[in-house]
Short mmCIF file of C-alpha atoms and ligand atoms in Angstrom, two decimals:
data_model
loop_
_atom_site.label_atom_id
_atom_site.label_comp_id
_atom_site.label_asym_id
_atom_site.label_seq_id
_atom_site.Cartn_x
_atom_site.Cartn_y
_atom_site.Cartn_z
CA UNK P 29 -14.96 -8.06 -37.03
CA UNK P 30 -18.12 -7.56 -35.01
CA UNK P 31 -18.79 -4.00 -33.80
CA UNK P 32 -21.51 -2.89 -31.37
CA UNK P 33 -24.27 -1.46 -33.57
CA UNK P 34 -25.44 1.05 -30.99
CA UNK P 35 -22.09 2.93 -30.91
CA UNK P 36 -21.83 6.00 -33.18
CA UNK P 37 -18.20 5.06 -34.01
CA UNK P 38 -19.43 1.73 -35.37
CA UNK P 39 -21.97 3.45 -37.61
CA UNK P 40 -19.23 5.79 -38.84
CA UNK P 41 -16.91 2.86 -39.56
CA UNK P 42 -19.66 1.02 -41.44
CA UNK P 43 -20.53 4.15 -43.43
CA UNK P 44 -16.86 4.54 -44.32
CA UNK P 45 -16.71 0.94 -45.57
CA UNK P 46 -19.86 1.38 -47.65
CA UNK P 47 -18.46 4.61 -49.10
CA UNK P 48 -15.29 2.73 -50.06
CA UNK P 49 -17.35 0.15 -51.96
CA UNK P 50 -16.96 -2.56 -49.32
CA UNK P 51 -19.52 -5.01 -47.95
CA UNK P 52 -20.79 -4.98 -44.37
CA UNK P 53 -23.05 -7.19 -42.24
CA UNK P 54 -26.24 -5.26 -41.43
CA UNK P 55 -28.77 -6.13 -38.73
CA UNK P 56 -32.43 -5.72 -39.62
CA UNK P 57 -35.58 -6.73 -37.74
CA UNK P 58 -36.03 -9.74 -40.09
CA UNK P 59 -32.58 -11.27 -40.72
CA UNK P 60 -29.04 -9.92 -41.15
CA UNK P 61 -28.16 -8.59 -44.60
CA UNK P 62 -24.91 -8.48 -46.57
CA UNK P 63 -25.00 -4.82 -47.60
CA UNK P 64 -23.36 -2.63 -50.24
CA UNK P 65 -24.05 0.73 -51.91
CA UNK P 66 -26.96 -0.04 -54.27
CA UNK P 67 -25.72 2.70 -56.61
CA UNK P 68 -22.31 1.10 -57.15
CA UNK P 69 -22.17 -1.65 -59.78
CA UNK P 70 -18.77 -2.65 -58.47
CA UNK P 71 -19.86 -2.95 -54.82
CA UNK P 72 -23.03 -4.84 -55.78
CA UNK P 73 -20.96 -7.31 -57.83
CA UNK P 74 -19.07 -8.15 -54.63
CA UNK P 75 -22.32 -9.25 -52.97
CA UNK P 76 -23.07 -11.74 -55.72
CA UNK P 77 -19.48 -13.02 -55.62
CA UNK P 78 -19.38 -13.37 -51.82
CA UNK P 79 -22.71 -15.21 -51.69
CA UNK P 80 -22.13 -17.37 -54.73
CA UNK P 81 -25.46 -16.08 -55.95
CA UNK P 82 -26.27 -15.91 -59.69
CA UNK P 83 -26.07 -12.25 -60.76
CA UNK P 84 -29.49 -12.27 -62.44
CA UNK P 85 -31.18 -12.82 -59.06
CA UNK P 86 -32.40 -9.40 -57.95
CA UNK P 87 -31.48 -8.02 -54.51
CA UNK P 88 -33.62 -6.00 -52.13
CA UNK P 89 -32.58 -2.34 -51.76
CA UNK P 90 -32.97 -0.84 -48.28
CA UNK P 91 -33.88 2.83 -47.92
CA UNK P 92 -34.02 5.16 -44.91
CA UNK P 93 -37.66 6.13 -45.40
CA UNK P 94 -40.45 6.41 -47.96
CA UNK P 95 -38.65 9.41 -49.44
CA UNK P 96 -36.11 6.96 -50.85
CA UNK P 97 -38.69 5.40 -53.18
CA UNK P 98 -38.56 8.24 -55.73
CA UNK P 99 -34.81 7.75 -56.22
CA UNK P 100 -35.19 4.13 -57.34
CA UNK P 101 -38.74 3.74 -58.64
CA UNK P 102 -41.39 5.54 -60.63
CA UNK P 103 -45.02 4.94 -61.54
CA UNK P 104 -45.79 3.74 -58.03
CA UNK P 105 -49.35 2.36 -58.00
CA UNK P 106 -51.76 3.71 -55.37
CA UNK P 107 -52.03 0.38 -53.58
CA UNK P 108 -48.22 0.26 -53.22
CA UNK P 109 -48.20 3.75 -51.70
CA UNK P 110 -50.81 2.59 -49.19
CA UNK P 111 -48.67 -0.42 -48.28
CA UNK P 112 -45.61 1.78 -47.79
CA UNK P 113 -47.55 4.22 -45.62
CA UNK P 114 -48.98 1.40 -43.51
CA UNK P 115 -45.99 -0.89 -43.02
CA UNK P 116 -42.78 1.15 -43.33
CA UNK P 117 -40.49 1.08 -41.55
CA UNK P 118 -41.01 -2.65 -41.18
CA UNK P 119 -40.74 -6.14 -42.68
CA UNK P 120 -42.40 -5.45 -46.04
CA UNK P 121 -40.66 -5.37 -49.44
CA UNK P 122 -42.45 -3.86 -52.43
CA UNK P 123 -41.41 -4.61 -56.01
CA UNK P 124 -41.87 -1.46 -58.09
CA UNK P 125 -41.09 -0.32 -61.63
CA UNK P 126 -37.40 0.68 -61.60
CA UNK P 127 -36.32 4.18 -62.63
CA UNK P 128 -34.22 4.08 -65.76
CA UNK P 129 -30.49 4.08 -65.12
CA UNK P 130 -30.75 3.52 -61.34
CA UNK P 131 -29.91 0.37 -59.38
CA UNK P 132 -29.73 -1.86 -62.45
CA UNK P 133 -27.11 -4.26 -61.03
CA UNK P 134 -28.85 -4.49 -57.65
CA UNK P 135 -32.04 -5.37 -59.53
CA UNK P 136 -30.22 -8.16 -61.36
CA UNK P 137 -30.96 -6.37 -64.63
CA UNK P 138 -34.76 -6.46 -64.10
CA UNK P 139 -36.79 -3.39 -65.00
CA UNK P 140 -38.29 -3.61 -61.50
CA UNK P 141 -36.69 -3.05 -58.10
CA UNK P 142 -37.41 -4.46 -54.63
CA UNK P 143 -37.47 -1.77 -51.92
CA UNK P 144 -37.72 -2.08 -48.18
CA UNK P 145 -37.33 0.32 -45.27
CA UNK P 146 -36.10 -1.64 -42.24
CA UNK P 147 -37.20 -0.61 -38.75
CA UNK P 148 -34.14 -1.90 -36.89
CA UNK P 149 -32.55 1.11 -35.13
CA UNK P 150 -29.01 0.15 -36.25
CA UNK P 151 -30.08 -0.17 -39.90
CA UNK P 152 -31.94 3.13 -39.57
CA UNK P 153 -28.90 4.86 -38.07
CA UNK P 154 -26.63 3.69 -40.88
CA UNK P 155 -29.08 4.52 -43.69
CA UNK P 156 -29.60 8.04 -42.30
CA UNK P 157 -25.88 8.58 -41.88
CA UNK P 158 -25.26 7.50 -45.49
CA UNK P 159 -27.99 9.77 -46.82
CA UNK P 160 -26.58 12.77 -44.95
CA UNK P 161 -23.03 12.32 -46.30
CA UNK P 162 -21.36 14.66 -48.78
CA UNK P 163 -21.70 11.90 -51.37
CA UNK P 164 -25.10 10.53 -50.38
CA UNK P 165 -25.80 6.81 -50.60
CA UNK P 166 -29.53 6.43 -51.32
CA UNK P 167 -29.90 2.76 -50.63
CA UNK P 168 -28.18 -0.42 -49.50
CA UNK P 169 -28.56 -3.53 -51.59
CA UNK P 170 -28.68 -6.36 -49.07
CA UNK P 171 -29.68 -9.96 -49.49
CA UNK P 172 -29.66 -12.19 -46.42
CA UNK P 173 -26.05 -12.60 -45.24
CA UNK P 174 -25.67 -16.31 -45.95
CA UNK P 175 -24.11 -18.40 -48.68
CA UNK P 176 -26.57 -18.98 -51.54
CA UNK P 177 -29.24 -21.51 -50.61
CA UNK P 178 -28.28 -21.72 -46.94
CA UNK P 179 -30.11 -20.74 -43.77
CA UNK P 180 -30.47 -16.97 -43.23
CA UNK P 181 -28.53 -15.46 -40.28
CA UNK P 182 -30.30 -13.96 -37.29
CA UNK P 183 -27.27 -12.99 -35.16
CA UNK P 184 -23.97 -11.20 -35.84
CA UNK P 185 -22.11 -14.42 -34.99
CA UNK P 186 -24.05 -16.29 -37.71
CA UNK P 187 -22.86 -13.69 -40.26
CA UNK P 188 -19.28 -14.00 -39.11
CA UNK P 189 -19.58 -17.78 -39.41
CA UNK P 190 -20.68 -17.38 -43.05
CA UNK P 191 -18.15 -14.79 -44.22
CA UNK P 192 -15.27 -14.76 -41.75
CA UNK P 193 -13.74 -12.16 -39.48
CA UNK P 194 -12.60 -9.77 -42.23
CA UNK P 195 -16.19 -8.61 -42.78
CA UNK P 196 -17.35 -5.67 -40.66
CA UNK P 197 -20.59 -6.78 -38.99
CA UNK P 198 -22.74 -4.37 -36.98
CA UNK P 199 -24.13 -6.24 -34.00
CA UNK P 200 -27.82 -5.48 -33.53
CA UNK P 201 -28.65 -8.47 -31.34
CA UNK P 202 -30.91 -11.38 -32.30
CA UNK P 203 -33.43 -10.40 -34.99
CA UNK P 204 -36.91 -9.73 -33.64
CA UNK P 205 -38.87 -11.23 -36.57
CA UNK P 206 -36.41 -13.98 -37.52
CA UNK P 207 -37.61 -14.70 -41.07
CA UNK P 208 -37.33 -12.55 -44.20
CA UNK P 209 -39.74 -9.77 -45.15
CA UNK P 210 -43.07 -10.28 -46.88
CA UNK P 211 -42.60 -9.46 -50.59
CA UNK P 212 -45.42 -7.90 -52.62
CA UNK P 213 -45.00 -7.47 -56.38
CA UNK P 214 -46.63 -4.16 -57.28
CA UNK P 215 -45.66 -4.11 -60.97
CA UNK P 216 -48.53 -6.09 -62.47
CA UNK P 217 -51.56 -3.93 -61.78
CA UNK P 218 -52.64 -5.92 -58.74
CA UNK P 219 -50.79 -6.98 -55.59
CA UNK P 220 -49.09 -10.38 -55.76
CA UNK P 221 -47.59 -12.15 -52.76
CA UNK P 222 -44.14 -13.40 -53.79
CA UNK P 223 -42.88 -14.42 -50.36
CA UNK P 224 -44.91 -14.81 -47.15
CA UNK P 225 -43.55 -13.14 -44.03
CA UNK P 226 -44.66 -11.82 -40.68
CA UNK P 227 -46.96 -9.27 -42.36
CA UNK P 228 -49.79 -11.55 -43.49
CA UNK P 229 -51.70 -11.73 -46.75
CA UNK P 230 -54.83 -10.63 -44.86
CA UNK P 231 -53.07 -7.54 -43.49
CA UNK P 232 -51.87 -6.64 -46.99
CA UNK P 233 -55.36 -7.14 -48.43
CA UNK P 234 -56.89 -4.95 -45.73
CA UNK P 235 -54.53 -2.08 -46.55
CA UNK P 236 -54.72 -2.48 -50.35
CA UNK P 237 -58.50 -2.78 -50.25
CA UNK P 238 -58.31 -5.56 -52.82
CA UNK P 239 -57.49 -9.25 -53.12
CA UNK P 240 -53.82 -10.27 -53.09
CA UNK P 241 -52.98 -13.12 -55.47
CA UNK P 242 -50.40 -15.79 -54.81
CA UNK P 243 -47.78 -16.23 -57.52
CA UNK P 244 -49.17 -19.73 -58.19
CA UNK P 245 -52.60 -18.23 -58.81
CA UNK P 246 -51.09 -15.83 -61.30
CA UNK P 247 -49.27 -18.33 -63.45
CA UNK P 248 -52.27 -18.92 -65.71
CA UNK P 249 -52.84 -15.20 -66.20
CA UNK P 250 -49.49 -13.55 -66.79
CA UNK P 251 -46.09 -14.75 -68.06
CA UNK P 252 -43.57 -15.81 -65.40
CA UNK P 253 -41.70 -13.10 -63.54
CA UNK P 254 -37.98 -13.21 -62.80
CA UNK P 255 -36.55 -16.14 -60.93
CA UNK P 256 -36.09 -15.16 -57.33
CA UNK P 257 -33.82 -17.15 -55.09
CA UNK P 258 -36.22 -16.97 -52.15
CA UNK P 259 -38.65 -18.73 -54.44
CA UNK P 260 -36.50 -21.65 -55.45
CA UNK P 261 -37.95 -24.91 -54.18
CA UNK P 262 -34.84 -25.80 -52.22
CA UNK P 263 -33.62 -22.96 -50.02
CA UNK P 264 -32.88 -22.26 -46.37
CA UNK P 265 -31.22 -25.66 -46.30
CA UNK P 266 -29.15 -26.81 -43.31
CA UNK P 267 -26.48 -29.49 -43.80
CA UNK P 268 -28.63 -32.15 -42.18
CA UNK P 269 -31.57 -33.70 -44.03
CA UNK P 270 -34.83 -32.06 -42.98
CA UNK P 271 -38.14 -33.95 -42.93
CA UNK P 272 -41.58 -32.70 -41.97
CA UNK P 273 -43.96 -35.15 -40.28
CA UNK P 274 -47.08 -35.00 -38.19
CA UNK P 275 -46.66 -35.60 -34.46
CA UNK P 276 -47.73 -39.25 -34.57
CA UNK P 277 -45.40 -40.16 -37.44
CA UNK P 278 -42.59 -38.35 -35.67
CA UNK P 279 -43.03 -40.33 -32.47
CA UNK P 280 -43.22 -43.59 -34.41
CA UNK P 281 -40.08 -42.78 -36.40
CA UNK P 282 -38.28 -41.93 -33.18
CA UNK P 283 -39.36 -45.18 -31.51
CA UNK P 284 -38.08 -47.19 -34.47
CA UNK P 285 -34.84 -45.40 -35.28
CA UNK P 286 -34.05 -44.18 -31.75
CA UNK P 287 -33.47 -47.72 -30.49
CA UNK P 288 -31.40 -48.61 -33.53
CA UNK P 289 -28.98 -45.67 -33.41
CA UNK P 290 -28.43 -46.07 -29.67
CA UNK P 291 -26.61 -49.34 -30.25
CA UNK P 292 -24.18 -47.71 -32.69
CA UNK P 293 -21.14 -45.48 -32.51
CA UNK P 294 -20.29 -42.59 -32.54
CA UNK P 295 -21.62 -40.95 -29.39
CA UNK P 296 -22.69 -37.62 -30.89
CA UNK P 297 -26.37 -36.84 -31.56
CA UNK P 298 -27.68 -38.17 -34.87
CA UNK P 299 -31.28 -36.96 -34.92
CA UNK P 300 -32.73 -33.63 -33.86
CA UNK P 301 -36.45 -33.07 -33.43
CA UNK P 302 -38.37 -29.80 -33.34
CA UNK P 303 -41.98 -30.29 -32.35
CA UNK P 304 -44.88 -28.89 -30.38
CA UNK P 305 -45.62 -32.37 -29.07
CA UNK P 306 -43.31 -33.44 -26.26
CA UNK P 307 -41.72 -36.55 -27.74
CA UNK P 308 -40.69 -39.68 -25.87
CA UNK P 309 -37.12 -40.84 -26.36
CA UNK P 310 -34.51 -42.38 -24.11
CA UNK P 311 -31.78 -42.16 -26.73
CA UNK P 312 -28.75 -40.02 -26.00
CA UNK P 313 -28.38 -39.46 -29.72
CA UNK P 314 -31.64 -37.60 -30.10
CA UNK P 315 -31.75 -33.85 -29.47
CA UNK P 316 -35.26 -32.68 -28.71
CA UNK P 317 -36.32 -29.08 -28.97
CA UNK P 318 -39.80 -27.68 -28.36
CA UNK P 319 -41.46 -25.64 -31.12
CA UNK P 320 -43.44 -22.75 -29.59
CA UNK P 321 -47.24 -22.86 -29.91
CA UNK P 322 -47.13 -19.40 -31.38
CA UNK P 323 -46.17 -18.79 -35.04
CA UNK P 324 -44.32 -15.50 -34.41
CA UNK P 325 -42.23 -17.04 -31.62
CA UNK P 326 -41.40 -19.99 -33.89
CA UNK P 327 -40.37 -17.66 -36.73
CA UNK P 328 -38.13 -15.70 -34.38
CA UNK P 329 -36.07 -18.75 -33.41
CA UNK P 330 -36.45 -21.02 -36.45
CA UNK P 331 -33.22 -20.28 -38.36
CA UNK P 332 -31.14 -20.18 -35.17
CA UNK P 333 -32.53 -23.60 -34.19
CA UNK P 334 -31.65 -25.09 -37.60
CA UNK P 335 -28.13 -23.66 -37.36
CA UNK P 336 -27.71 -24.98 -33.83
CA UNK P 337 -28.69 -28.50 -34.97
CA UNK P 338 -26.06 -28.26 -37.73
CA UNK P 339 -23.45 -27.16 -35.20
CA UNK P 340 -24.22 -30.26 -33.13
CA UNK P 341 -23.52 -32.36 -36.22
CA UNK P 342 -26.85 -34.20 -36.48
CA UNK P 343 -27.61 -36.04 -39.72
CA UNK P 344 -31.40 -35.80 -39.58
CA UNK P 345 -33.72 -33.01 -38.50
CA UNK P 346 -37.32 -34.13 -37.98
CA UNK P 347 -39.82 -31.33 -37.64
CA UNK P 348 -43.49 -31.50 -36.70
CA UNK P 349 -45.65 -30.09 -39.50
CA UNK P 350 -46.87 -26.65 -38.40
CA UNK P 351 -50.58 -26.20 -37.71
CA UNK P 352 -53.02 -25.26 -40.47
CA UNK P 353 -54.03 -21.62 -40.65
CA UNK P 354 -52.72 -18.44 -42.24
CA UNK P 355 -50.67 -17.26 -39.26
CA UNK P 356 -48.32 -20.21 -39.91
CA UNK P 357 -47.96 -19.55 -43.69
CA UNK P 358 -44.51 -17.96 -43.51
CA UNK P 359 -43.04 -20.59 -41.16
CA UNK P 360 -44.59 -23.39 -43.25
CA UNK P 361 -43.05 -21.86 -46.39
CA UNK P 362 -39.52 -21.79 -44.88
CA UNK P 363 -39.84 -25.32 -43.50
CA UNK P 364 -41.04 -26.76 -46.79
CA UNK P 365 -38.08 -25.19 -48.58
CA UNK P 366 -35.65 -26.44 -45.95
CA UNK P 367 -37.10 -29.94 -46.39
CA UNK P 368 -36.73 -29.73 -50.18
CA UNK P 369 -32.97 -29.11 -49.83
O1 TXA K 420 -36.04 -9.51 -44.83
C1 TXA K 420 -35.47 -9.41 -45.92
O2 TXA K 420 -36.07 -9.14 -46.95
C2 TXA K 420 -33.93 -9.61 -45.93
C3 TXA K 420 -33.30 -8.51 -45.11
C4 TXA K 420 -31.80 -8.55 -45.18
O3 TXA K 420 -33.81 -7.27 -45.50
N1 TXA K 420 -33.44 -9.64 -47.26
C5 TXA K 420 -33.63 -10.69 -48.10
O4 TXA K 420 -33.01 -10.55 -49.31
O5 TXA K 420 -34.28 -11.65 -47.82
P1 TXA K 420 -32.76 -11.76 -50.31
O6 TXA K 420 -31.94 -11.19 -51.43
O7 TXA K 420 -32.21 -12.95 -49.62
O8 TXA K 420 -34.16 -12.05 -50.89
C6 TXA K 420 -34.69 -11.12 -51.78
C7 TXA K 420 -35.87 -11.68 -52.48
C8 TXA K 420 -35.39 -12.66 -53.50
O9 TXA K 420 -36.29 -13.75 -53.61
C9 TXA K 420 -35.36 -11.76 -54.71
O10 TXA K 420 -35.30 -12.45 -55.86
C10 TXA K 420 -36.62 -10.93 -54.51
O11 TXA K 420 -36.53 -10.63 -53.16
N2 TXA K 420 -36.58 -9.70 -55.31
C11 TXA K 420 -35.79 -8.63 -55.11
N3 TXA K 420 -35.95 -7.75 -56.11
C12 TXA K 420 -36.86 -8.27 -56.97
C13 TXA K 420 -37.44 -7.85 -58.21
N4 TXA K 420 -37.09 -6.72 -58.80
N5 TXA K 420 -38.35 -8.67 -58.78
C14 TXA K 420 -38.67 -9.84 -58.21
N6 TXA K 420 -38.16 -10.30 -57.05
C15 TXA K 420 -37.27 -9.53 -56.43
MG1 MG K 421 -31.88 -15.10 -48.75
#
């Protein structure tokens, strides 16, 4: 059931569910999460079961503010504290050394823990309510609220489509950022970018005052870290087959295949395109959608666009390769994974 996130009764109902060890759908500024009490092994196990996600994949734990760090982590390096001060609340996750005996299941058994303080007012309201309760809940473990490997949800209706009407979902509107948080591993002595997001590598470097390595750059130096589902090659995959092409190849492919599919049944669209270039096509079986010229605007709508193409039942999704340049890193990352699916 979807409840309006801005109503105090909805927050109270969600807090009650969390207290009872249930799952809820939680809006954040990045994507919607499937949330449970991070301190309850039993509730956290339900997340893994509902998502079909392997239980050794660590989850991100959401806290109300920077004060929540001390409950879950210790030995926080100075550069991590600077990142928290600069970007929280907001779309940044820091991986920190985990405090013994806390959040083990949420962390997938790792001796580290991923922490994030979301800025979305509905997430903030719930986290504060939970912290103020007679039996305080210090954090919500919440991966993106989608089945394992699928496209992350950016509306309450997407979450309901993934998990059905029995799940309580707080409606916080369409997510402002649209793609998952930037993840920085702060457990290896220097900052490492595990997942690009709307907070860029350059912004992180400026705040840390030191270079930020990519996980690929690290592989030669340090043994592999835990497997993280956001890092699997194939992820964020719609049902349709996704291909990335430059604008010219896309137009050529459309000219060739567009004519061919037009002569065939059934009548529903077969190909969807998502491109900055305005493509020529006379085919009724080609859905064309403009990609914004701006990376942030593209990120905001990307997952909703992929889901909408799936809803229309297309078999192929052809996407124009995003421009070069660091501001497109996060969108490029998600598109490459979608195309690997
Ligand atoms: O924006 C977001 O981060 C969203 C919203 C709901 O907050 N959450 C999200 O969670 O994307 P999830 O579980 O889909 O992705 C979490 C990523 C995974 O790649 C996970 O493996 C990694 O964070 N992660 C979490 N804890 C970790 C740890 N201790 N060590 C390494 N990676 C970790
Ligand atoms: Mg996810």
